[in-house]
Every structure is written in C-alpha cells, then in structure tokens.
PDB file of C-alpha atoms in Angstrom:
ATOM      1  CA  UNK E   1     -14.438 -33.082  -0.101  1.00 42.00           C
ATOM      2  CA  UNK E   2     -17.809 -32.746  -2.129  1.00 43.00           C
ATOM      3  CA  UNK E   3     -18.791 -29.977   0.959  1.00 50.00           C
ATOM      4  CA  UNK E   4     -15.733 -27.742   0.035  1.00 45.00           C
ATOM      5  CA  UNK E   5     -16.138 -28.617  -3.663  1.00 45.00           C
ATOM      6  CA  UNK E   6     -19.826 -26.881  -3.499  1.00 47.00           C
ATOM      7  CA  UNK E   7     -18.503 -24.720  -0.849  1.00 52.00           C
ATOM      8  CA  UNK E   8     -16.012 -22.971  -3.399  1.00 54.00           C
ATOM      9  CA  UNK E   9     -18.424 -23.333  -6.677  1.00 51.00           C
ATOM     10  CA  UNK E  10     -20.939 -20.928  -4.204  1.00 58.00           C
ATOM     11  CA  UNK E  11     -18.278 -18.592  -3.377  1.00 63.00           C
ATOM     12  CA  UNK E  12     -17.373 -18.722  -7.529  1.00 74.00           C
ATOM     13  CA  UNK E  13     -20.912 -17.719  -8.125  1.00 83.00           C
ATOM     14  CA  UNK E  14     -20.819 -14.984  -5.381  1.00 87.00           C
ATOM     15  CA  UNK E  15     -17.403 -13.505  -6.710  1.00 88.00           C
ATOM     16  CA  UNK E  16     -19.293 -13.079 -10.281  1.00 87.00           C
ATOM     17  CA  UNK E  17     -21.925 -11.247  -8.563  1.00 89.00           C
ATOM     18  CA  UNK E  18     -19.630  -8.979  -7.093  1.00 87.00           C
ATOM     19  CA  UNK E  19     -17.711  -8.209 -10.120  1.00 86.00           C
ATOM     20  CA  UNK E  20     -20.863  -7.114 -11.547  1.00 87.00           C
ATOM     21  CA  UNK E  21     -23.004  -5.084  -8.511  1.00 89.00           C
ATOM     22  CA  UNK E  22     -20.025  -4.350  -6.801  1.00 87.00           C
ATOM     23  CA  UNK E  23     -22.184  -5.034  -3.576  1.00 88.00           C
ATOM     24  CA  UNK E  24     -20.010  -3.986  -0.268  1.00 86.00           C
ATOM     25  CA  UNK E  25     -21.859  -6.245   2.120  1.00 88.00           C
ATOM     26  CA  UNK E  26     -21.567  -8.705  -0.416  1.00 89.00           C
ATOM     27  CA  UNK E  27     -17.601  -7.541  -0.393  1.00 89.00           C
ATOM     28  CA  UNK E  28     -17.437  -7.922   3.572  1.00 90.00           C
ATOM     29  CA  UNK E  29     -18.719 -11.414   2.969  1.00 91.00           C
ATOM     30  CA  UNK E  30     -15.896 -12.980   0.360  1.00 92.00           C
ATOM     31  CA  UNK E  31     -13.514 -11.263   2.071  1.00 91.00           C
ATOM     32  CA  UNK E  32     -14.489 -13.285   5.493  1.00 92.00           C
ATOM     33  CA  UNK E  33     -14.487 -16.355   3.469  1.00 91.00           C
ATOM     34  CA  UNK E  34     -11.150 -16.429   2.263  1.00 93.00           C
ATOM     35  CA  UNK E  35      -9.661 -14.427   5.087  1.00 93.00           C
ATOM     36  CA  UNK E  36      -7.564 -17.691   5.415  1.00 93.00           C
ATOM     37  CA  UNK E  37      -5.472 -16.655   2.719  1.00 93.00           C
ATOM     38  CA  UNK E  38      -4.749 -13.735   4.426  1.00 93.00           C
ATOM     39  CA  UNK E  39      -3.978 -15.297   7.891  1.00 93.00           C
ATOM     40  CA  UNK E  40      -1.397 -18.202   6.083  1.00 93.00           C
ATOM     41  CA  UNK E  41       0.563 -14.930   4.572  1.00 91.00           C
ATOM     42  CA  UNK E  42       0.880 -13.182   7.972  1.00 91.00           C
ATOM     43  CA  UNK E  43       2.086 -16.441  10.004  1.00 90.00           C
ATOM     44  CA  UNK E  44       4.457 -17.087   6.804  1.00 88.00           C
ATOM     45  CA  UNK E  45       5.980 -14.147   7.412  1.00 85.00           C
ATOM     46  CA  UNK E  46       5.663 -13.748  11.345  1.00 82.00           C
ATOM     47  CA  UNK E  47       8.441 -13.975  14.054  1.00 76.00           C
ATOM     48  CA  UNK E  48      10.648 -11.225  11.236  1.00 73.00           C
ATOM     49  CA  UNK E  49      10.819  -8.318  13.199  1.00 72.00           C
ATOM     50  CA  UNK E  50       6.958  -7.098  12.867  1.00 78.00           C
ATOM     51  CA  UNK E  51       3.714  -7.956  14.812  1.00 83.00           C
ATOM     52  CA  UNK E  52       1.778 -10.647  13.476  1.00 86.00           C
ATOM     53  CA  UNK E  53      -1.435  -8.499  14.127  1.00 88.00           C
ATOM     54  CA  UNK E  54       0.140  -5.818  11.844  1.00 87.00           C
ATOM     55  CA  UNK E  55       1.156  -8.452   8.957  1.00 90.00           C
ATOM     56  CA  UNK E  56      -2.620  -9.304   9.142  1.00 91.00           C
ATOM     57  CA  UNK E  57      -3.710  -6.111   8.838  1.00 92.00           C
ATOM     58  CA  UNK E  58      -1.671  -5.433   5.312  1.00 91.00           C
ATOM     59  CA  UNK E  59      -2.143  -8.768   4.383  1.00 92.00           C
ATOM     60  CA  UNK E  60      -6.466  -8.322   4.782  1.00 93.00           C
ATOM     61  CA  UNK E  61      -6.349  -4.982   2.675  1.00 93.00           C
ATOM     62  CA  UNK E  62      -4.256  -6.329   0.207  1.00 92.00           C
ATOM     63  CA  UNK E  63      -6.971  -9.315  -0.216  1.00 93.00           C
ATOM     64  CA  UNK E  64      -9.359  -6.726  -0.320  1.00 92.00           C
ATOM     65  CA  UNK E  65      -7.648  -4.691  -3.092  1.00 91.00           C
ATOM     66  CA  UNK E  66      -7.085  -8.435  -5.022  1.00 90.00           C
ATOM     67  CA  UNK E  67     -10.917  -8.465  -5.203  1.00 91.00           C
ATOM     68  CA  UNK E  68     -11.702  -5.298  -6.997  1.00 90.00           C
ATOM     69  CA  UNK E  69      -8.942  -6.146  -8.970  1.00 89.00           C
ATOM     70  CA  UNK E  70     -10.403  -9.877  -9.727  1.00 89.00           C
ATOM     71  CA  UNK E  71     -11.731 -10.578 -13.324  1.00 86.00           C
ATOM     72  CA  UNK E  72     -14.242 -13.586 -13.634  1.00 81.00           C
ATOM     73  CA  UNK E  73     -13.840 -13.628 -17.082  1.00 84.00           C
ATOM     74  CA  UNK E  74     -10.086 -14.823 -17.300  1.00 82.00           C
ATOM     75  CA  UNK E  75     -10.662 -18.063 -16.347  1.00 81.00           C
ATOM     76  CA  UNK E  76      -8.940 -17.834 -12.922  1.00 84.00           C
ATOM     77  CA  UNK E  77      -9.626 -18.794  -9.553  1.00 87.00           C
ATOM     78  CA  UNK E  78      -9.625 -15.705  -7.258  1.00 89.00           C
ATOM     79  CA  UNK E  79      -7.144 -17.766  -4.654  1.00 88.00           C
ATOM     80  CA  UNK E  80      -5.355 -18.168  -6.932  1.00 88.00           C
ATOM     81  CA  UNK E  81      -5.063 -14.685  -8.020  1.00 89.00           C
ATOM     82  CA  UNK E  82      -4.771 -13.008  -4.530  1.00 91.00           C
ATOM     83  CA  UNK E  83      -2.278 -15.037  -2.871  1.00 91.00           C
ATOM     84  CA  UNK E  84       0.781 -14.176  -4.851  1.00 90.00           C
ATOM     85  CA  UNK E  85      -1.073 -10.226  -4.491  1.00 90.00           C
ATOM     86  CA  UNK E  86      -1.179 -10.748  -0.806  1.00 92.00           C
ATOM     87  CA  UNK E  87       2.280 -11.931  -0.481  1.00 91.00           C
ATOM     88  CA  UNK E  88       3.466  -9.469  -2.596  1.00 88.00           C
ATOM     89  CA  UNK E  89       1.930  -6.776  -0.395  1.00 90.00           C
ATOM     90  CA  UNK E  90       3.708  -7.691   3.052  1.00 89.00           C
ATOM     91  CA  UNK E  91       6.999  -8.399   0.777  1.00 86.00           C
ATOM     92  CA  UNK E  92       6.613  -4.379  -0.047  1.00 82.00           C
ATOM     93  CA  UNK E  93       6.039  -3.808   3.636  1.00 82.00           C
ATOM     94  CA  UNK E  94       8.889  -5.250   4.814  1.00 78.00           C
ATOM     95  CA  UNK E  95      10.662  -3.684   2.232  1.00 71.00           C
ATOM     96  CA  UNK E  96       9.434  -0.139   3.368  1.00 65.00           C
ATOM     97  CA  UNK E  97      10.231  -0.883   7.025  1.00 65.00           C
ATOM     98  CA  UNK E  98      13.453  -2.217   5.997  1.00 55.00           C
ATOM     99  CA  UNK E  99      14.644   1.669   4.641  1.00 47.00           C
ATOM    100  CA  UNK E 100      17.757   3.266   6.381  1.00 46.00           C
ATOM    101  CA  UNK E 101      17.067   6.921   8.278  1.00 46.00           C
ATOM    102  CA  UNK E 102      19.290   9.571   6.756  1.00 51.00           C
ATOM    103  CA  UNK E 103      20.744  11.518  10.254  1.00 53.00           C
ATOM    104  CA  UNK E 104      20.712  15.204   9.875  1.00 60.00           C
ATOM    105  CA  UNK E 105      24.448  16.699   8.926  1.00 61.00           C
ATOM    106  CA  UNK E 106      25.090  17.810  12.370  1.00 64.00           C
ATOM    107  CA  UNK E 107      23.923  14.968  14.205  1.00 66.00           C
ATOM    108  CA  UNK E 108      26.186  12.758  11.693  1.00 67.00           C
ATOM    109  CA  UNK E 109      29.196  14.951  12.519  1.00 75.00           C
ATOM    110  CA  UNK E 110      28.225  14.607  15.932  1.00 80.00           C
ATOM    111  CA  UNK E 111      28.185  10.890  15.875  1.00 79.00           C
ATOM    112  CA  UNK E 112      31.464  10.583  14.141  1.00 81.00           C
ATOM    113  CA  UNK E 113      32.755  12.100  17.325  1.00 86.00           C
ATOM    114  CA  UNK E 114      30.570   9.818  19.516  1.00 84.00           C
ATOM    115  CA  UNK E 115      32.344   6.450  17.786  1.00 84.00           C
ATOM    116  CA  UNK E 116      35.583   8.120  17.573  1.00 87.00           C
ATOM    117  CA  UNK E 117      35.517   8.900  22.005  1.00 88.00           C
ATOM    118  CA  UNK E 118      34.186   5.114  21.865  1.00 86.00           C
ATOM    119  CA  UNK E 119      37.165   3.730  20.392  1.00 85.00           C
ATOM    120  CA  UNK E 120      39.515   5.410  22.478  1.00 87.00           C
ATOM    121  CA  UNK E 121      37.497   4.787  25.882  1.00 87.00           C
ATOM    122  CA  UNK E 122      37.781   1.291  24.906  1.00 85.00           C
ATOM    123  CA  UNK E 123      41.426   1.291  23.947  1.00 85.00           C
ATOM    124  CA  UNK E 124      42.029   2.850  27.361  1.00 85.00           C
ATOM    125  CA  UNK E 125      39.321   0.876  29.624  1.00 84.00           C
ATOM    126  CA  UNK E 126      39.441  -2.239  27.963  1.00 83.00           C
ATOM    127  CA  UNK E 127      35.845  -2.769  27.586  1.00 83.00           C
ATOM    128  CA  UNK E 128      33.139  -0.863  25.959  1.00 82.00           C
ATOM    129  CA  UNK E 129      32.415   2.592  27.596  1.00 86.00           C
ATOM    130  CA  UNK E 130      29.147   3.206  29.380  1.00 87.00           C
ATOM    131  CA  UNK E 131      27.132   5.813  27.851  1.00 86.00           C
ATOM    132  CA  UNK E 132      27.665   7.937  30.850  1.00 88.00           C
ATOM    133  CA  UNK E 133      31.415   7.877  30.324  1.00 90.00           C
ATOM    134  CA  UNK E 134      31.423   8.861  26.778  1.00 88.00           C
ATOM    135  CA  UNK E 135      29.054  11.600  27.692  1.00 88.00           C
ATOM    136  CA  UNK E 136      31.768  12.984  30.539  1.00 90.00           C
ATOM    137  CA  UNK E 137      34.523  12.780  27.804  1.00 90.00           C
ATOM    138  CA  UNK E 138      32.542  14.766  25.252  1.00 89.00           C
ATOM    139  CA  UNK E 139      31.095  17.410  28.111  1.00 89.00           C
ATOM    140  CA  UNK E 140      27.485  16.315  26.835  1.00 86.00           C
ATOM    141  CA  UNK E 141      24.369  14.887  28.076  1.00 86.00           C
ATOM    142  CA  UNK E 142      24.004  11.181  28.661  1.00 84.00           C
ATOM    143  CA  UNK E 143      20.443  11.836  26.581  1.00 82.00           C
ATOM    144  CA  UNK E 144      22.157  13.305  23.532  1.00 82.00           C
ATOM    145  CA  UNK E 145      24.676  10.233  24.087  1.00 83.00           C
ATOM    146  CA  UNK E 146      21.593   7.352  24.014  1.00 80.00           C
ATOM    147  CA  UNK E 147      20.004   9.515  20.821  1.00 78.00           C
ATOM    148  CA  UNK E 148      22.433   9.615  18.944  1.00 77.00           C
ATOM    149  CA  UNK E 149      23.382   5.530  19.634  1.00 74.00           C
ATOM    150  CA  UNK E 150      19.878   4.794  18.817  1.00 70.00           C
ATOM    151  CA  UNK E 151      19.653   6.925  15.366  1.00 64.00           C
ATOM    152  CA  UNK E 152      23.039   4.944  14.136  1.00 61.00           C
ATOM    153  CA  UNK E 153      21.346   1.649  14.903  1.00 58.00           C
ATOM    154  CA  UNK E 154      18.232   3.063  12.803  1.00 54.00           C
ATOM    155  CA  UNK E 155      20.526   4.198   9.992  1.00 51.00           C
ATOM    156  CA  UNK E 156      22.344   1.271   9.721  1.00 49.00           C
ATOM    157  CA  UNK E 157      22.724  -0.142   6.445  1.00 49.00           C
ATOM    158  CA  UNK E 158      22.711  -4.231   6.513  1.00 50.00           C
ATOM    159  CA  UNK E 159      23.358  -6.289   3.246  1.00 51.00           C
ATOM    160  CA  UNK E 160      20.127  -7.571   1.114  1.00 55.00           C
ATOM    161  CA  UNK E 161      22.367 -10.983   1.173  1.00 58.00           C
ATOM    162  CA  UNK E 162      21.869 -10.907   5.297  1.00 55.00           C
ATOM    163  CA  UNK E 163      19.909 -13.409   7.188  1.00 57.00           C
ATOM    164  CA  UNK E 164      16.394 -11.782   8.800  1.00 52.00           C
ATOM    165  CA  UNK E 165      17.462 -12.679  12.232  1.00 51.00           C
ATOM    166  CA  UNK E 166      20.209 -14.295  14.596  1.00 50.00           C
ATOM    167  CA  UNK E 167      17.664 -16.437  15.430  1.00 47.00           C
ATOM    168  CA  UNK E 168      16.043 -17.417  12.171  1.00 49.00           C
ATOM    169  CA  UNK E 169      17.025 -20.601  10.750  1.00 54.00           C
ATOM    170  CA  UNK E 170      15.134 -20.738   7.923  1.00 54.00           C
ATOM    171  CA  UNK E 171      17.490 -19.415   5.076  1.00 57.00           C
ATOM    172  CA  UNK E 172      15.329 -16.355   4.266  1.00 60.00           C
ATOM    173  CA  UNK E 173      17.366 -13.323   3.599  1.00 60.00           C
ATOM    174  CA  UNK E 174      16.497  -9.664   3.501  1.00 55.00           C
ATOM    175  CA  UNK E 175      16.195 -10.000  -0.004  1.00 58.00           C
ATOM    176  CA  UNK E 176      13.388 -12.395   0.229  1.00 58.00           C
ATOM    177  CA  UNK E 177      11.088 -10.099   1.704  1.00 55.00           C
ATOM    178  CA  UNK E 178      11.697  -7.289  -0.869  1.00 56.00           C
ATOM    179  CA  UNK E 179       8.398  -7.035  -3.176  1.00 53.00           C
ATOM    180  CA  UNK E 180       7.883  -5.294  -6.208  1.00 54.00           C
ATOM    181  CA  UNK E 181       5.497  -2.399  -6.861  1.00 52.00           C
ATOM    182  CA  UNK E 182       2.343  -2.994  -7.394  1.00 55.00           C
ATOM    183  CA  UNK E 183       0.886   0.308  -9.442  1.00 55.00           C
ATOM    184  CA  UNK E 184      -2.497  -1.414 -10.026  1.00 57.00           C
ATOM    185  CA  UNK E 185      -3.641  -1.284  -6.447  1.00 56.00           C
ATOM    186  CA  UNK E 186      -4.427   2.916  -6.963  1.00 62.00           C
ATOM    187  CA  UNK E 187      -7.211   1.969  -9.247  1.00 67.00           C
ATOM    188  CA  UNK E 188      -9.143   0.808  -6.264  1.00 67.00           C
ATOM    189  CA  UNK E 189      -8.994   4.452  -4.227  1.00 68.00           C
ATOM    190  CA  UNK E 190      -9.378   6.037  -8.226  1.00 73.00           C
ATOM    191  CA  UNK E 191     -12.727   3.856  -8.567  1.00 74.00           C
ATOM    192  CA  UNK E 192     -14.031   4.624  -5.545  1.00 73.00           C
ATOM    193  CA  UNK E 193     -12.960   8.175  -6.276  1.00 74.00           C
ATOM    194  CA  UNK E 194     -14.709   8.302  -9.678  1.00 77.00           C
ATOM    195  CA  UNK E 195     -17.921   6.425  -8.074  1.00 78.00           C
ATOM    196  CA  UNK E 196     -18.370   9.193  -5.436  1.00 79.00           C
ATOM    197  CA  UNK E 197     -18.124  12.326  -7.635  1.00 80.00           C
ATOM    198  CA  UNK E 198     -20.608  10.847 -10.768  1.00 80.00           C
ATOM    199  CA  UNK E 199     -23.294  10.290  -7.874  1.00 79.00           C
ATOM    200  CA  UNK E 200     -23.194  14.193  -7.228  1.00 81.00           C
ATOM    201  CA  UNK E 201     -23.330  15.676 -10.856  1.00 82.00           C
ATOM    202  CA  UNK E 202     -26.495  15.822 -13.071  1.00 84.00           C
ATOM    203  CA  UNK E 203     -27.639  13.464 -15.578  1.00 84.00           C
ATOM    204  CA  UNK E 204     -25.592  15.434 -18.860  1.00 83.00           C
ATOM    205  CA  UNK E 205     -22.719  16.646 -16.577  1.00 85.00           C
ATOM    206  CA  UNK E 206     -22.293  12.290 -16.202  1.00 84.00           C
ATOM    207  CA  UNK E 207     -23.043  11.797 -19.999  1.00 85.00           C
ATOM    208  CA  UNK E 208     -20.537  14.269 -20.762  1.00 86.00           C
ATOM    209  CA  UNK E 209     -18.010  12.894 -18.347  1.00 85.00           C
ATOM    210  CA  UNK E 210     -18.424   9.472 -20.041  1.00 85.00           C
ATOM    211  CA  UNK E 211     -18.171  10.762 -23.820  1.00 86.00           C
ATOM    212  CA  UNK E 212     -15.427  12.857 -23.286  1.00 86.00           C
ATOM    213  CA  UNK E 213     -12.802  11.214 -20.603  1.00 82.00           C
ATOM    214  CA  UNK E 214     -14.153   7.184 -21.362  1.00 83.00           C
ATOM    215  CA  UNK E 215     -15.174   7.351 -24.738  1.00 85.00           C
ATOM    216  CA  UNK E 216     -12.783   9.902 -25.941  1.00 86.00           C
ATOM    217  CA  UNK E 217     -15.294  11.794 -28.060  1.00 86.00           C
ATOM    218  CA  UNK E 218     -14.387  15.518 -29.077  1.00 89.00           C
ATOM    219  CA  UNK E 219     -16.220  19.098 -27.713  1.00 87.00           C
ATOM    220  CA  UNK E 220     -17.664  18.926 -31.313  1.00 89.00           C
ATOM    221  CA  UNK E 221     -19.459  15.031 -31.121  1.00 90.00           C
ATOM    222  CA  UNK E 222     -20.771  16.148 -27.194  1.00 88.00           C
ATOM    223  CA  UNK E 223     -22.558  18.968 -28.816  1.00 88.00           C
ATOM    224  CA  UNK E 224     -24.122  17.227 -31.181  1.00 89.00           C
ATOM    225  CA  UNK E 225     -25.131  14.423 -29.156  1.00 86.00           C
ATOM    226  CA  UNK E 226     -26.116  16.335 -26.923  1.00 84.00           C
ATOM    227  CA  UNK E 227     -28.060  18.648 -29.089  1.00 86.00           C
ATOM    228  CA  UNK E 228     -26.281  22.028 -27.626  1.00 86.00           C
ATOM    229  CA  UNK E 229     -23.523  24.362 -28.894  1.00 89.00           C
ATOM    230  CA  UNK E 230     -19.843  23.540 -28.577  1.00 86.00           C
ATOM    231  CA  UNK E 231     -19.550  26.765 -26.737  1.00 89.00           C
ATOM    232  CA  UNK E 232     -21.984  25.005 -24.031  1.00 87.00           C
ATOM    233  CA  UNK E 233     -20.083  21.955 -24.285  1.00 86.00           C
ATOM    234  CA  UNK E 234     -17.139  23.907 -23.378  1.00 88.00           C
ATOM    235  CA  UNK E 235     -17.984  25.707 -20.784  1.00 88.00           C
ATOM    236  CA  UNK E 236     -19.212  23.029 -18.790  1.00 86.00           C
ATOM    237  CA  UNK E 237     -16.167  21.239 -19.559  1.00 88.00           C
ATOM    238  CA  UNK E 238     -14.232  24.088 -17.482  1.00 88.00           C
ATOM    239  CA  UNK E 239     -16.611  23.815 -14.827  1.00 87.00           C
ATOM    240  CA  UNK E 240     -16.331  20.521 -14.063  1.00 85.00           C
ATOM    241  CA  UNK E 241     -13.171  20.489 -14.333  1.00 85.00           C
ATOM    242  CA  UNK E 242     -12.961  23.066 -11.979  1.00 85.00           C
ATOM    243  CA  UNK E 243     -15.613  20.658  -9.189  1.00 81.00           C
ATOM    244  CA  UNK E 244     -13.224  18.004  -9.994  1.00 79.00           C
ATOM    245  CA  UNK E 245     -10.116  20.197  -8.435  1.00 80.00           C
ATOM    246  CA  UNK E 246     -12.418  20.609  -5.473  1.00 79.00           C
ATOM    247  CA  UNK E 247     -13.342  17.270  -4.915  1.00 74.00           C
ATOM    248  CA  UNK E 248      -9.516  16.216  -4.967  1.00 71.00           C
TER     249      UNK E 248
END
C-alpha cells in the first residue's frame, strides 16, 4: 500500500513536470504508467462487435490526448480525469461504427426488387430462396445478388433501445455505447500545430505572432513596441499570414 502510495505521489510529481516542459520522452513514460487505464476501457468494452486490439488502440490515444489536456493546478488526479475521457472516446467510436450506409438510388431500387423476388420465391418454395435462384428469376448475376444482400445488412437501421448482441447478457444497449463529442481533443493537433510553425519564424515574426493573435494587441501597439512603422507591422502581418496558409 505505502509502495503504490509513493508510487503515484512520483508519477504526481512527474505529471507537473510535464505540464510545464512538455517533455515527449517524459510523455512516452506516464503514458506507459497508466496504460492500465487504457487496457480496463478496452476489455470493458470488448466482445461488442470490434477487436479488442483496436479498442486499445483508441482507448491509448485518447489517454494520450487526456494528458495534454491535464491541468495540475485544479486539484485533480489525472486518473481521475482520463478515465471518463478514455471511455468517452471508444463510446464515440462505437458510435461512428455504429452509422447506417446510405445505398446509391439505383442500387436501392434495385434491392426493392431483390426483397420483392424474395418474398415471392418463398411464398412459392416454401423456404428462403438461394441466392442463385433469385438471381435466375431476376436474369442477374449471383454477384450483384450477394452485393446487394450485403449492402442492406450494412444499411440496416437497428433501434438505440436494442441489445449489442444475441449473445450479450449484460443489459448494455446500443445506446450505451453512444459518446458525446469531445471538441477539446483538436487543441492537441492545434498545439502541436502552433509549436511547429513558431520554431521556423524569426525572433519579431514570433513576438508579433504573440502580441497580435495571444495578446490581442492592435497593428498600432506592435509598431510601437516594436519600434517600426504600422505600415511594417502590416505588411508582415500579410506575410505571415500568407506562410501560415502554406504551412496548413
């Protein structure tokens, strides 16, 4: 007990670090610690319909998107702050993999016809028509038959109320997996972004940058901050501007 007391008062301490150098081997290192976090989200959530190696995966970037998000100061521990992230993260997966295909128009019209020769193959057979048969009635390939059979399955609309499986006996429902958006994980790719393009301008291009887009100071205060015209100000304003369009 005292071991994982001091264990998680060391990884405190290194999480402070972090927030402040934003150190990437330091990153790799937290983010091996509490990989567990990551690991009881995927098995939660396993044995739904996706791979558990592919639950892991989202589940280990979300963790990794909780820690640039982390802030020391709140008072907070950071498991506590990423599992609900984490979770929330393979909720929105399965609730992206969960989204019906629209068919094409003339493959829909086409499969009205396909369900249509179905029902009266197996009024007349009395049992379900092989895809070969329905094919014969509708002078079409067996191929076009199986495609179209395997795009209504695709496009099939089930109720959020529905269980996740036949074979699940857990209560969940589709509903359960269904996560909310999460807007605040874009500021990781936009600080990273941001990071890489101040390292390749000059010294005033990045005091500029600051004054004008962080600080919110005018053409007018840059210029005499900076000790140049506004005219200068300006025109580097439109060129950087201009690198900036590049970059993206």
């Amino acid at each position: 007990m005292e071991n994982h007391q001091a264990k998680s008062e060391c990884n405190d301490i290194r999480i402070q670090e972090y927030c402040r150098t934003r150190d990437l081997s330091l990153r790799n290192e937290l983010v091996d610690e509490y990989l567990y976090i990551a690991k009881i989200a995927a098995k939660k959530f396993a044995g739904r319909g996706v791979e558990y190696d592919d639950l892991l995966q989202t589940a280990t970037l979300a963790l990794i998107k909780a820690l640039e998000r982390y802030d020391h100061t709140r008072n907070v521990m950071f498991s506590t702050f990423a599992s609900p992230c984490v979770i929330g993260e393979i909720k929105n997966y399965f609730r992206d993999k969960s989204r019906s295909i629209r068919l094409p128009r003339r493959n829909g019209e086409l499969l009205k016809q396909v369900e249509k020769v179905v029902d009266s193959l197996a009024a007349e057979l009395g049992a379900q028509p092989k895809p070969g048969q329905v094919a014969e009635r509708m002078n079409i390939s067996v191929e076009l038959v199986h495609e179209l059979m395997e795009a209504r399955s695709r496009s099939y609309v089930v109720s959020l109320d529905d269980p996740i499986g036949e074979s699940d006996d857990s209560g969940w429902s589709i509903s359960d997996t269904m996560g909310t958006e999460e807007a605040a994980y874009s500021i990781v790719e936009d600080k990273d972004f941001f990071n890489r393009i101040m390292d390749d301008l000059s010294i005033p291009e990045q005091q500029f940058i600051k004054q004008r887009y962080i600080n919110g100071n005018s053409q007018k205060e840059i210029a005499l901050a900076m000790n140049v015209s506004q005219m200068y100000v300006s025109r580097m304003e439109k060129k950087l501007i201009e690198r900036l369009r590049k970059y993206l």
